[in-house]
mmCIF file of C-alpha atoms in Angstrom:
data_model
loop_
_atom_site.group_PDB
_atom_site.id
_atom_site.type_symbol
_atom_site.label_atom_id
_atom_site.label_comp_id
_atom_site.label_asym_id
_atom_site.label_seq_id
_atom_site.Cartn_x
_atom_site.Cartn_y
_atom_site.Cartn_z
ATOM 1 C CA UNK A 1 0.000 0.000 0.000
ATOM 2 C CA UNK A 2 1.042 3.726 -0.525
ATOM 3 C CA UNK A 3 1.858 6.631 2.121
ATOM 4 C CA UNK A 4 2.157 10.060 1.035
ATOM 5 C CA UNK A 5 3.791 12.302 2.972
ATOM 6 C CA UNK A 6 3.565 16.434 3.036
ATOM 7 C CA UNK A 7 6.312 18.536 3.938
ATOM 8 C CA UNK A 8 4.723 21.499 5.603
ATOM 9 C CA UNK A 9 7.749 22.901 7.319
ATOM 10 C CA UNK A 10 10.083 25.799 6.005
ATOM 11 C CA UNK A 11 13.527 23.129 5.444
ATOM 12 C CA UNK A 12 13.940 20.424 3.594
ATOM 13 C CA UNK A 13 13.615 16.926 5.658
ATOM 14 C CA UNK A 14 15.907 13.757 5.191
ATOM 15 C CA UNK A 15 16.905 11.203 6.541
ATOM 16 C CA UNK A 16 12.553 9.915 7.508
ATOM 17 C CA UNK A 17 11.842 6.738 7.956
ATOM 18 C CA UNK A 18 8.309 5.088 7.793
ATOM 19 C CA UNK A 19 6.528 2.527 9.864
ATOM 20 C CA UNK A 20 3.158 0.873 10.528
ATOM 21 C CA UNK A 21 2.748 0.912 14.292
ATOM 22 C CA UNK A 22 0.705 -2.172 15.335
ATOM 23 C CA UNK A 23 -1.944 -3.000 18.109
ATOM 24 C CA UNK A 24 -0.300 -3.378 21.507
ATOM 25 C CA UNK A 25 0.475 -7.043 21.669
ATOM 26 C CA UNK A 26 0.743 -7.971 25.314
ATOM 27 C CA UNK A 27 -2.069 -10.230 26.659
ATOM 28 C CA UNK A 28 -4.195 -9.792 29.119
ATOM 29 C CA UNK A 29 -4.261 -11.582 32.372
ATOM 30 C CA UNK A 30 -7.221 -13.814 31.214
ATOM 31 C CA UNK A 31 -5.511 -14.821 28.362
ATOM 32 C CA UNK A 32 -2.196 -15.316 29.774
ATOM 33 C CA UNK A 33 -3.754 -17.783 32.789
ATOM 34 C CA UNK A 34 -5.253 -19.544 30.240
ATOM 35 C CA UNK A 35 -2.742 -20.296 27.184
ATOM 36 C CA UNK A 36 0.014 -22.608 28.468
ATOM 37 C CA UNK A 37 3.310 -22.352 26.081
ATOM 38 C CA UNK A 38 3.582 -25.160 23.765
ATOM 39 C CA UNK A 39 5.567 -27.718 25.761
ATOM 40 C CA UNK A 40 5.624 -25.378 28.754
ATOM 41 C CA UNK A 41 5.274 -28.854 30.601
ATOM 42 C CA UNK A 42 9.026 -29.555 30.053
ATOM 43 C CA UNK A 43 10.395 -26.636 31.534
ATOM 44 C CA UNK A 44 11.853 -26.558 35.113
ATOM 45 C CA UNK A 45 9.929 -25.698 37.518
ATOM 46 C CA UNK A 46 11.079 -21.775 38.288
ATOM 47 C CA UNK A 47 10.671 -21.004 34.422
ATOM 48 C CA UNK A 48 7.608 -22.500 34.522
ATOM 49 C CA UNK A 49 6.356 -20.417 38.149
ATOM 50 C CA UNK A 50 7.810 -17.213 36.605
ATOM 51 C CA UNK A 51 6.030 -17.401 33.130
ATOM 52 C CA UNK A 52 8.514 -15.186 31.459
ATOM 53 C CA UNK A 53 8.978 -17.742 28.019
ATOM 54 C CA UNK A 54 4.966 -17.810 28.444
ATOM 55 C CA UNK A 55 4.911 -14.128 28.406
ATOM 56 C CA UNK A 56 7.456 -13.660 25.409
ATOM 57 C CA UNK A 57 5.355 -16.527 23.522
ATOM 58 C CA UNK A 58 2.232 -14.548 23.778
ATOM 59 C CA UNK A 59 3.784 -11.567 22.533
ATOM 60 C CA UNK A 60 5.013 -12.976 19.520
ATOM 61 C CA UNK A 61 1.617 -14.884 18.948
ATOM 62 C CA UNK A 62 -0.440 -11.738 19.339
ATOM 63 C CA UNK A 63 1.656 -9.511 16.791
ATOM 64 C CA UNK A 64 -0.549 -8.848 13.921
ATOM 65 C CA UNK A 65 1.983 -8.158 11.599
ATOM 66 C CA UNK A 66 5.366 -8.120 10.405
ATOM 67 C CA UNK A 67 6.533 -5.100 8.618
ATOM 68 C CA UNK A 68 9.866 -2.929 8.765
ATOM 69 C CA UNK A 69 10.719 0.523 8.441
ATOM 70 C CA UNK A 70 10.715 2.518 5.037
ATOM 71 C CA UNK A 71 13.260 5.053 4.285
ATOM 72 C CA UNK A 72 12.180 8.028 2.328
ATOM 73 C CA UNK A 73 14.554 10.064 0.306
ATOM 74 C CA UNK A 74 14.562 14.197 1.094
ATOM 75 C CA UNK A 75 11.371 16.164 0.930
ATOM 76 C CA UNK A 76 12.059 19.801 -0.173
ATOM 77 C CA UNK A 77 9.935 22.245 1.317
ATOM 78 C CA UNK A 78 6.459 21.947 0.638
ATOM 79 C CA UNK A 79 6.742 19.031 -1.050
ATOM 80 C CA UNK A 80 5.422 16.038 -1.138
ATOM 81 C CA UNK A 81 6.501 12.108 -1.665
ATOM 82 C CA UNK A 82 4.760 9.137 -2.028
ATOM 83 C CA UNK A 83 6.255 5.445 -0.711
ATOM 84 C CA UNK A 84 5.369 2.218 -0.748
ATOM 85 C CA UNK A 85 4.481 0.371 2.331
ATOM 86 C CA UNK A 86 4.573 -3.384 2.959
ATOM 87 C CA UNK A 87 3.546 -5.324 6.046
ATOM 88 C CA UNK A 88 2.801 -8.816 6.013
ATOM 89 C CA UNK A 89 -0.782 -9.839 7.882
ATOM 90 C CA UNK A 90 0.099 -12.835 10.830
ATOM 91 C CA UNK A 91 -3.669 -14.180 11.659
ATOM 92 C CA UNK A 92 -7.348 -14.006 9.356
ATOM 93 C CA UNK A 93 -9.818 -10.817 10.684
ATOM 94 C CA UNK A 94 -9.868 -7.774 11.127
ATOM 95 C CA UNK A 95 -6.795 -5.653 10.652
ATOM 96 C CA UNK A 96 -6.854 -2.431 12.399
ATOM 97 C CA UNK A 97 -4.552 0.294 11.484
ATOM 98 C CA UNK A 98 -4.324 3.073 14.469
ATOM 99 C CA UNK A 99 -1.039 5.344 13.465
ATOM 100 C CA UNK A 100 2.349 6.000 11.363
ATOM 101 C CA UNK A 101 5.479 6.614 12.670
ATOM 102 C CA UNK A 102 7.811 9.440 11.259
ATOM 103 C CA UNK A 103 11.491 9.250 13.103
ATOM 104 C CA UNK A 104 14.395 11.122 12.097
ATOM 105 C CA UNK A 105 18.177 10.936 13.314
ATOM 106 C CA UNK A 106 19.771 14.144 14.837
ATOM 107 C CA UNK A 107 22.495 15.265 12.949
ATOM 108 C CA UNK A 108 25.092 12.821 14.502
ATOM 109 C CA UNK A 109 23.007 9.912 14.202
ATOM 110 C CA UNK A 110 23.313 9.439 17.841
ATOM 111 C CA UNK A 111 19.572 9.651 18.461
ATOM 112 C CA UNK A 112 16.038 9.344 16.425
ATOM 113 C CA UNK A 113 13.245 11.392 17.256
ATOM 114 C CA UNK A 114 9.594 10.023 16.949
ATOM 115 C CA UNK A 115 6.182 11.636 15.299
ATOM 116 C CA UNK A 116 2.842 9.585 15.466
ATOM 117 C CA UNK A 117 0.575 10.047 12.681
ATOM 118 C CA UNK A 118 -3.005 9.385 13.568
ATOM 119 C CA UNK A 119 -4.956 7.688 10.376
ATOM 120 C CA UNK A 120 -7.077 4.756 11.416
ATOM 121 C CA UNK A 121 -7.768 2.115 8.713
ATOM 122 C CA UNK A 122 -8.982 -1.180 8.284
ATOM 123 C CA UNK A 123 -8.837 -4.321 6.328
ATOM 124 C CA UNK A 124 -10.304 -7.702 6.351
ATOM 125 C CA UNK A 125 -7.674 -10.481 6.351
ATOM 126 C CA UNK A 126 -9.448 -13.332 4.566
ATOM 127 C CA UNK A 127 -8.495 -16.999 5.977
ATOM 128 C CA UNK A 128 -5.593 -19.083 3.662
ATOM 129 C CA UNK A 129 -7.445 -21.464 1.769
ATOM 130 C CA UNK A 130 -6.050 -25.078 0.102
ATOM 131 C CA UNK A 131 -6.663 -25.788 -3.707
ATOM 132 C CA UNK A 132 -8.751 -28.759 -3.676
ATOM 133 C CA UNK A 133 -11.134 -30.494 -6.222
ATOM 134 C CA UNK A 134 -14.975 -30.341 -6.257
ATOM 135 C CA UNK A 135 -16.134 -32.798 -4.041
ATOM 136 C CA UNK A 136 -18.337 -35.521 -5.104
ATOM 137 C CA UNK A 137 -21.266 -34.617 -3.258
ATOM 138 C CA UNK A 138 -24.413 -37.591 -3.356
ATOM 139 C CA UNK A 139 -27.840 -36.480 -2.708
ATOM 140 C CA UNK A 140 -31.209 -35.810 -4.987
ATOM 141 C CA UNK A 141 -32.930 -32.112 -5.156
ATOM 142 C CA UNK A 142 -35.356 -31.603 -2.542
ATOM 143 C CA UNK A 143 -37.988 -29.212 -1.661
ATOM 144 C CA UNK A 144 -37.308 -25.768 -0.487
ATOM 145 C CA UNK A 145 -40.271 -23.924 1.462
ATOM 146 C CA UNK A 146 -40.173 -20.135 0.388
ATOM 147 C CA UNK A 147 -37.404 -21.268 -2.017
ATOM 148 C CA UNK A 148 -38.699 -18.237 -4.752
ATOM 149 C CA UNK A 149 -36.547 -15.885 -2.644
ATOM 150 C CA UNK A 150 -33.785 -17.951 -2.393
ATOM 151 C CA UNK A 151 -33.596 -19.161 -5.865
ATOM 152 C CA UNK A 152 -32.098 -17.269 -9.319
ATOM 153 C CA UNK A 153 -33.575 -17.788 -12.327
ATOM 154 C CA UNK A 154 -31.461 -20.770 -13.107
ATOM 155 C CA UNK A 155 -32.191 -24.546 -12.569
ATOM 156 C CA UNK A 156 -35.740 -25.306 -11.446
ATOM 157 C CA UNK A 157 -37.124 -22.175 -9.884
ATOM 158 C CA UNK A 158 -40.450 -21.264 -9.530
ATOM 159 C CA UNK A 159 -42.336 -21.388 -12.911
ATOM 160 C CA UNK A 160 -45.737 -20.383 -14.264
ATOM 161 C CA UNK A 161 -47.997 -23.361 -14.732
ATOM 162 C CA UNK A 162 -51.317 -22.312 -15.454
ATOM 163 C CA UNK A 163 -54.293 -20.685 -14.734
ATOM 164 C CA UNK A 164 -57.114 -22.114 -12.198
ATOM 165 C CA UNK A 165 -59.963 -21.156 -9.612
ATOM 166 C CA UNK A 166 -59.324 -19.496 -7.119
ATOM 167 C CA UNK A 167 -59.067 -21.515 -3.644
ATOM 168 C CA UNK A 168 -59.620 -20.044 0.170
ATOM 169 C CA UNK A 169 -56.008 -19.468 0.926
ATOM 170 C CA UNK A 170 -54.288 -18.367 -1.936
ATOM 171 C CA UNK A 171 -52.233 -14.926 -2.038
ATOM 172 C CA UNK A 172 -53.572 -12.347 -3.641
ATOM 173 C CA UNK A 173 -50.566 -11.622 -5.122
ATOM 174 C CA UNK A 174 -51.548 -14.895 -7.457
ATOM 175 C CA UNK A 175 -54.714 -13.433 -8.615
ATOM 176 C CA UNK A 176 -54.342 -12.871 -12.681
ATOM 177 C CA UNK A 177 -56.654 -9.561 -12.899
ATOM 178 C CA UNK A 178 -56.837 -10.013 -16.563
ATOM 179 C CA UNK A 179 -58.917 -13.730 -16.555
ATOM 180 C CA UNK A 180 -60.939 -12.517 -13.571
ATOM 181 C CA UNK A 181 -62.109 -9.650 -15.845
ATOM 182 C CA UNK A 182 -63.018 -11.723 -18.723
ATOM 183 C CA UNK A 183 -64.744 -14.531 -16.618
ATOM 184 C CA UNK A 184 -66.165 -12.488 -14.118
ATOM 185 C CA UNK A 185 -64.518 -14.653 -11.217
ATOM 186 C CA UNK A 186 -61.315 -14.216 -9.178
ATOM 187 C CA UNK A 187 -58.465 -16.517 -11.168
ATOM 188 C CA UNK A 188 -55.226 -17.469 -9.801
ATOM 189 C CA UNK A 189 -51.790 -18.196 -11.443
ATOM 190 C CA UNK A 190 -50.619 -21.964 -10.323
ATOM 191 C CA UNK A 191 -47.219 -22.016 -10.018
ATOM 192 C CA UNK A 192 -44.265 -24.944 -9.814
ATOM 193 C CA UNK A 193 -42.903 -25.929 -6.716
ATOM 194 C CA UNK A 194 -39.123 -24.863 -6.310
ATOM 195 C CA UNK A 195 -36.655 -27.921 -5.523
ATOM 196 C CA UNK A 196 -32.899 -27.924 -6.237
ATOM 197 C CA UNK A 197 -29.585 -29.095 -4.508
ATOM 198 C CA UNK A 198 -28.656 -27.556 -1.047
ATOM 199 C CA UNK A 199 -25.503 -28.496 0.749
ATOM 200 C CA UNK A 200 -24.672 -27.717 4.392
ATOM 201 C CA UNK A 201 -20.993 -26.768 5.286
ATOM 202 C CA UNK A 202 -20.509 -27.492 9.322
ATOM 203 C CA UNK A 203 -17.250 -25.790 11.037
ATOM 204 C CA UNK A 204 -16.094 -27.203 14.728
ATOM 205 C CA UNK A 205 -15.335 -24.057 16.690
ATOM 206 C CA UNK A 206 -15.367 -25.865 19.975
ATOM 207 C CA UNK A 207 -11.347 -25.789 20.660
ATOM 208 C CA UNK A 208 -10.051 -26.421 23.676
ATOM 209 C CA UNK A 209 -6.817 -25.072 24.985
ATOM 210 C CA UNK A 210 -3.560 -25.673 23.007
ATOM 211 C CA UNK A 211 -5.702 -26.289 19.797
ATOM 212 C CA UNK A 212 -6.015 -23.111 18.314
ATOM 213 C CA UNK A 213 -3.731 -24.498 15.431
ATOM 214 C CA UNK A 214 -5.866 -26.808 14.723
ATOM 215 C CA UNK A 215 -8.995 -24.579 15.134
ATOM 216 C CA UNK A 216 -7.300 -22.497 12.164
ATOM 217 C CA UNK A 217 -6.126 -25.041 10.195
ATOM 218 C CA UNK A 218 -9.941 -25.996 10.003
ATOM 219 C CA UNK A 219 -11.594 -22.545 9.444
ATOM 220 C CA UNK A 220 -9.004 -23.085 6.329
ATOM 221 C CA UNK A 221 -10.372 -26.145 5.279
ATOM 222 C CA UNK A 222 -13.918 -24.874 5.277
ATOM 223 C CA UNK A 223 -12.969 -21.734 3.364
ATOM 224 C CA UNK A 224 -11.456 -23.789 0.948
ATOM 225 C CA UNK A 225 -14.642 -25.833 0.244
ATOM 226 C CA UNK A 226 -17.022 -22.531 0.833
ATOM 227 C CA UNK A 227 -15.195 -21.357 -2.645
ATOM 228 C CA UNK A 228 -15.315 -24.452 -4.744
ATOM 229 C CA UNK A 229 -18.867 -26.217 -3.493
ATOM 230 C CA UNK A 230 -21.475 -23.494 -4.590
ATOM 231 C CA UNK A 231 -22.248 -23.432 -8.332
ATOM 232 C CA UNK A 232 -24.898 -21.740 -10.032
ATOM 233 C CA UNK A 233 -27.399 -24.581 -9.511
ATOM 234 C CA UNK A 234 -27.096 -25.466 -5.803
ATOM 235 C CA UNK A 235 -26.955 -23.591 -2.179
ATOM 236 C CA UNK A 236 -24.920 -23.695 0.819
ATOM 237 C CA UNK A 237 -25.218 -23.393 4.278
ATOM 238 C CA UNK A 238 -22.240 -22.696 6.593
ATOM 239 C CA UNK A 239 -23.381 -23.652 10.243
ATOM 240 C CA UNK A 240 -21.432 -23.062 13.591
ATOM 241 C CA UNK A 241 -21.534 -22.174 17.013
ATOM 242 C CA UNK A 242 -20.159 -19.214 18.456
ATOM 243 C CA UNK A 243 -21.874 -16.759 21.243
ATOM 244 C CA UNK A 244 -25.034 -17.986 18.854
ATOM 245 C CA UNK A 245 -26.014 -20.548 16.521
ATOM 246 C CA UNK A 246 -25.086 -19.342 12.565
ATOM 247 C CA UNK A 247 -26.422 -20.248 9.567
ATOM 248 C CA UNK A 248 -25.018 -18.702 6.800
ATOM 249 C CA UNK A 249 -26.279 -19.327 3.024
ATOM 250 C CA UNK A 250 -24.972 -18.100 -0.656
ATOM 251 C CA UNK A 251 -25.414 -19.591 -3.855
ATOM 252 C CA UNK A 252 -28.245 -18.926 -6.650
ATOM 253 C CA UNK A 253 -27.969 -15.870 -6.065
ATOM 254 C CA UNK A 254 -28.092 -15.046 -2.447
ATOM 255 C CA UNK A 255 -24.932 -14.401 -1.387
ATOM 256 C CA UNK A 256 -21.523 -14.767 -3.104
ATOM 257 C CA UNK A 257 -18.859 -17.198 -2.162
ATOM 258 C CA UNK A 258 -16.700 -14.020 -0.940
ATOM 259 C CA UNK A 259 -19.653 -13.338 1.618
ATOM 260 C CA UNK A 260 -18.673 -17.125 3.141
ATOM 261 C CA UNK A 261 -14.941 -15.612 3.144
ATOM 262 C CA UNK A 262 -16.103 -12.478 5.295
ATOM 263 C CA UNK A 263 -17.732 -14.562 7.888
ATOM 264 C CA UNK A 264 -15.121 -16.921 7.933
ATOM 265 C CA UNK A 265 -12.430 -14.510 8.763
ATOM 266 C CA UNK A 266 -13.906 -13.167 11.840
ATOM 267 C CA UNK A 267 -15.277 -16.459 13.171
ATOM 268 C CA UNK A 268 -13.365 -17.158 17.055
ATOM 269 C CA UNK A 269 -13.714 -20.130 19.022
ATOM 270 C CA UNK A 270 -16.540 -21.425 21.327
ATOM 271 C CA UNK A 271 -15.864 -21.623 24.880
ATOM 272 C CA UNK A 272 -19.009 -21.146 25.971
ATOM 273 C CA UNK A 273 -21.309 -23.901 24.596
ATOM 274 C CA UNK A 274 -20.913 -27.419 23.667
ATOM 275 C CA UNK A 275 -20.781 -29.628 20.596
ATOM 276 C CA UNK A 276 -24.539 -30.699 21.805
ATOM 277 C CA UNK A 277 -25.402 -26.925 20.246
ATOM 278 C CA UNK A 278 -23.901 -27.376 17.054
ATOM 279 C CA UNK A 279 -25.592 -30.993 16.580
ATOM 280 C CA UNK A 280 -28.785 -28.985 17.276
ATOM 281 C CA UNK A 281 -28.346 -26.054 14.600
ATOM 282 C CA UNK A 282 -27.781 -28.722 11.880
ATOM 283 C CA UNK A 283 -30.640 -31.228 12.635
ATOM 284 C CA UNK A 284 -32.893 -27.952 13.056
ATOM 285 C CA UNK A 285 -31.916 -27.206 9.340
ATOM 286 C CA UNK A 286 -31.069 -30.760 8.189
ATOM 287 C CA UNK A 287 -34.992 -31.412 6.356
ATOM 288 C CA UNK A 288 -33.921 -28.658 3.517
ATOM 289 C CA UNK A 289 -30.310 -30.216 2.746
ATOM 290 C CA UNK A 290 -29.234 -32.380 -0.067
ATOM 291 C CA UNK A 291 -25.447 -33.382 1.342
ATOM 292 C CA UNK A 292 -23.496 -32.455 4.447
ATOM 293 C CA UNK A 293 -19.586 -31.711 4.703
ATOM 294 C CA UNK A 294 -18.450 -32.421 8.117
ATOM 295 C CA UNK A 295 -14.786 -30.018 9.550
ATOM 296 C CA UNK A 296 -14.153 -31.022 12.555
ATOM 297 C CA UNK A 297 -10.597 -30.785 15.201
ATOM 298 C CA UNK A 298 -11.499 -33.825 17.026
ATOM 299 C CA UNK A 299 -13.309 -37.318 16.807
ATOM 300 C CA UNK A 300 -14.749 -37.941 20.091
ATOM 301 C CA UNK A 301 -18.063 -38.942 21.351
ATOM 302 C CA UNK A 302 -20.278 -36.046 20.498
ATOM 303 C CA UNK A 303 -19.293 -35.627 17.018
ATOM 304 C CA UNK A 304 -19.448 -39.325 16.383
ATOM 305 C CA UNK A 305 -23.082 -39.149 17.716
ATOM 306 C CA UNK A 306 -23.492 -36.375 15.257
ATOM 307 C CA UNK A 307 -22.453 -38.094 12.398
ATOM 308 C CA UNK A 308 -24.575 -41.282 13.151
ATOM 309 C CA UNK A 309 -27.803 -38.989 13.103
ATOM 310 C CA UNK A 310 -27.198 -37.880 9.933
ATOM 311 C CA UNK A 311 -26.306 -40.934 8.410
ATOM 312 C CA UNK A 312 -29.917 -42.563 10.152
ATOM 313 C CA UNK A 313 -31.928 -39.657 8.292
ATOM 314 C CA UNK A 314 -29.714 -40.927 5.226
ATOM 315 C CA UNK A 315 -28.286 -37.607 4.906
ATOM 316 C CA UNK A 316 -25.067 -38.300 2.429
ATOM 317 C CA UNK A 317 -22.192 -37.242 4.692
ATOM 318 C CA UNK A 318 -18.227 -36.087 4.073
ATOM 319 C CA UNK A 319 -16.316 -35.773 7.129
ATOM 320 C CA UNK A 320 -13.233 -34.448 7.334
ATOM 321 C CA UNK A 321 -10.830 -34.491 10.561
ATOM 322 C CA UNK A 322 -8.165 -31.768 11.088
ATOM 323 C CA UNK A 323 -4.875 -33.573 13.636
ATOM 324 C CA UNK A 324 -2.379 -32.614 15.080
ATOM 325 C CA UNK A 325 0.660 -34.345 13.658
ATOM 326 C CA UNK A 326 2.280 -36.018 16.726
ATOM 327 C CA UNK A 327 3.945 -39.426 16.503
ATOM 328 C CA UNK A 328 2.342 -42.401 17.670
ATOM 329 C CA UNK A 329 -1.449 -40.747 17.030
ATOM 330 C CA UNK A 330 -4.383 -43.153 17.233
ATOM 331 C CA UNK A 331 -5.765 -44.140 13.931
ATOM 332 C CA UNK A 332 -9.621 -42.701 13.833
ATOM 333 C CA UNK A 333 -12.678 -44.896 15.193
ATOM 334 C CA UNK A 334 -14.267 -45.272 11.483
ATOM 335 C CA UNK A 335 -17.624 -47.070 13.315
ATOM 336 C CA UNK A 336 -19.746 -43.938 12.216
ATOM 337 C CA UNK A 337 -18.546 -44.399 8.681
ATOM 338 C CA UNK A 338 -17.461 -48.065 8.837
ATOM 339 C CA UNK A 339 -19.644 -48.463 5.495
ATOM 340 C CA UNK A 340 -17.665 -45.772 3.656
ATOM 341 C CA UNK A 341 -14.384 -45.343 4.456
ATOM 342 C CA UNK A 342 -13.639 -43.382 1.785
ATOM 343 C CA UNK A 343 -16.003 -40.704 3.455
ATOM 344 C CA UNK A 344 -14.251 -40.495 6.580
ATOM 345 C CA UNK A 345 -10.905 -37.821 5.544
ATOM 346 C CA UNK A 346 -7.900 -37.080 8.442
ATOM 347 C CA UNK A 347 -5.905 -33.833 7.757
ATOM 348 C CA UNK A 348 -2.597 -33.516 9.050
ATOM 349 C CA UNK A 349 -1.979 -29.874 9.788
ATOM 350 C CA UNK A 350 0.767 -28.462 8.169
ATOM 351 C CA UNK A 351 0.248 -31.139 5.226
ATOM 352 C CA UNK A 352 -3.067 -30.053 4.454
ATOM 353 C CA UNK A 353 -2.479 -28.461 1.063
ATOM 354 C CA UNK A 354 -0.325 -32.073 0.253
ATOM 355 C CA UNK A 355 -3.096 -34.243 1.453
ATOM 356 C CA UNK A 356 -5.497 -32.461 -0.703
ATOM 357 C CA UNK A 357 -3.542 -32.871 -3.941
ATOM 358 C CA UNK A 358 -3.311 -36.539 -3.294
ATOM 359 C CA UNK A 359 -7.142 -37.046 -2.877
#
C-alpha cells in the first residue's frame, strides 16, 4: 500500500523513515492464565512459576503483523513524496490500522526522534485457503419452502404453470386480474414448486486449549470448500456455534462465495457452549439439505453421535478431521462411517495443502 507524505515545514527533511505501528500485543491476564506455552510442561519448575517464556510466547503470537521501516529520500519544502508500504498480515480478521510513525536521526546519528501520525484504517484479512477439487457430493434435489426468494432464475425455480380457480387461501398476489375480468370470477396463477440441490458446510469451533492451530487449520479447510462447493445450480449453508447458533447461506444468487470468506475470517472459538449446540443447529436445518460436509478438530463422542444422526436420516455425509501431527497418534474410530471409508478424511496440519492434492 502507498503513504504520502507532506512537507509542511520551512527546510527540507531527510533522513525519515516510515513505519506501521501495530496494536499493543501484550495479553491480558485472562488470556495469559489460560494459554500454556507449547511444551511449557518440560520446563523446570522456576521457568515455569515465573512465566517469562509464556509471556514472550504470547507476545510474539499476538503480533498482527510483520513489517519494517521505510526510508524516504529528502522532501524539499512543501513538497510532497509518495512510498510504498509493505507489512505482512500474521492471523485471518480484522486488521486495524491506528497510526504512522515518522522518526528522524539528529544530525550525529546518535539519536532518532519520533512523530505519530493518527490515520485509522482497516482491512479484512481473509483466511488461507487449500486448492482442492470439487467434491463428489451424493444427494437428490429436494424441496425448499419459500425457495422463490432464495432461488435465481437458473435450474428449477419457480415457474408459471397455469391458470385455475381461485381456492380459500391463496395470495392475492396470485390473482391474474386479466382472466378474472373476462370470466367475471377471481383466477389465480398456479405455479411450480421450487426444488434444487442444497448443501450444508458445518465448522467445529469448539477448541479447547492448546488447539487453536488446529482450530485455524480448520476454518481453512472450510474456506477452501465454501469457494469451490457453490455453483450456479445449488446452495450452501455454513453452520457453527459461536456466542449464537449461525447459519449462513450463498449460492443462486443469495450471497456470493466471498460473503462465506467475510464470515469466515472473523469467526473465534466457542468456549461457551458445547458440541450438543452445534448438533442442534444442523438437525434444526437438516430437512432442507441435499449433502453435508463435516470439519471437525477432534473425533470424540459427540461428534461421532453427530455423524450417526445424519447418516440414520440418510443424509449423504463427508467428514473431514483436522490432527495434530504427533507421533504415535491413534488411527480414527471409522464405526460412524465403517460403510464408507472413503467418506471419513484425516488432515494432518501443516500437510493439508499435500493431502489435498493426493485425494
Amino acid at each position: 500500500y502507498s503513504v504520502t507524505l507532506d512537507n509542511e515545514t520551512r527546510r527540507e527533511q531527510r533522513d525519515l523513515s516510515v513505519s506501521e505501528l501495530a496494536p499493543d500485543p501484550r495479553p491480558t491476564l485472562a488470556q495469559f492464565l489460560a494459554s500454556p506455552e507449547p511444551g511449557e510442561h518440560r520446563r523446570n519448575w522456576f521457568d515455569r512459576a515465573g512465566g517469562h517464556y509464556r509471556w514472550r510466547w504470547l507476545l510474539n503470537k499476538n503480533r498482527a503483523f510483520d513489517n519494517s521501516p521505510t526510508l524516504v529520500d529528502a522532501i524539499p519544502s512543501g513538497g510532497r513524496r509518495t512510498i510504498a508500504q509493505q507489512l505482512m498480515p500474521r492471523r485471518r480478521g480484522m486488521l486495524r490500522l491506528s497510526q504512522v510513525a515518522v522518526s528522524w536521526t539528529d544530525p550525529f546519528g546518535l539519536f532518532r526522534a519520533n512523530r505519530r501520525v493518527d490515520c485509522a484504517q482497516s482491512i479484512l484479512i481473509l483466511p488461507k485457503r487449500f486448492p482442492i477439487a470439487p467434491p463428489k457430493l451424493p444427494g437428490t434435489v429436494k424441496y425448499q419452502p419459500g425457495g422463490v426468494a432464495l432461488a435465481s432464475s437458473v435450474g428449477q425455480s419457480e415457474e408459471f404453470v397455469s391458470l385455475r380457480e381461485y381456492r380459500p387461501g391463496d395470495p392475492l398476489r396470485h390473482i391474474h386480474w386479466r382472466s378474472w375480468a373476462k370470466t367475471e370470477r377471481p383466477i389465480v396463477k398456479e405455479f411450480l414448486d421450487e426444488f434444487f440441490v442444497r448443501h450444508a458446510l458445518v465448522l467445529d469451533t469448539f477448541c479447547a486449549a492448546g488447539q487453536e492451530d488446529l482450530f485455524e487449520e480448520a476454518v481453512s479447510v472450510a474456506a477452501s470448500f465454501a469457494c469451490t462447493i457453490p455453483d450456479q445450480e445449488s446452495l450452501l449453508d455454513l453452520m457453527f456455534v459461536g456466542p449464537e447458533a449461525y447459519c449462513f447461506t450463498s449460492g443462486r444468487g443469495v450471497a456470493p462465495p466471498e460473503r462465506m470468506l467475510e464470515i469466515l475470517a472473523a469467526v473465534s472459538p466457542c468456549t461457551e457452549q458445547a458440541v450438543e449446540a452445534l448438533a442442534a443447529l444442523v438437525l434444526r436445518h437438516i430437512d432442507a439439505v441435499t449433502s453435508c460436509v463435516c470439519v471437525f478438530i477432534a473425533w470424540d463422542e459427540p461428534r461421532q453421535a453427530l455423524i450417526r444422526q445424519l447418516r440414520f436420516l440418510n443424509v449423504p455425509v463427508q467428514v473431514y478431521i483436522v490432527e495434530a501431527g504427533e507421533p504415535g497418534r491413534k488411527p480414527l474410530n471409522a464405526e460412524p462411517m465403517a460403510d464408507r471409508p472413503d467418506c471419513l478424511h484425516s488432515l494432518v496440519a501443516g500437510k493439508i495443502a499435500q493431502e489435498f492434492a493426493c485425494k
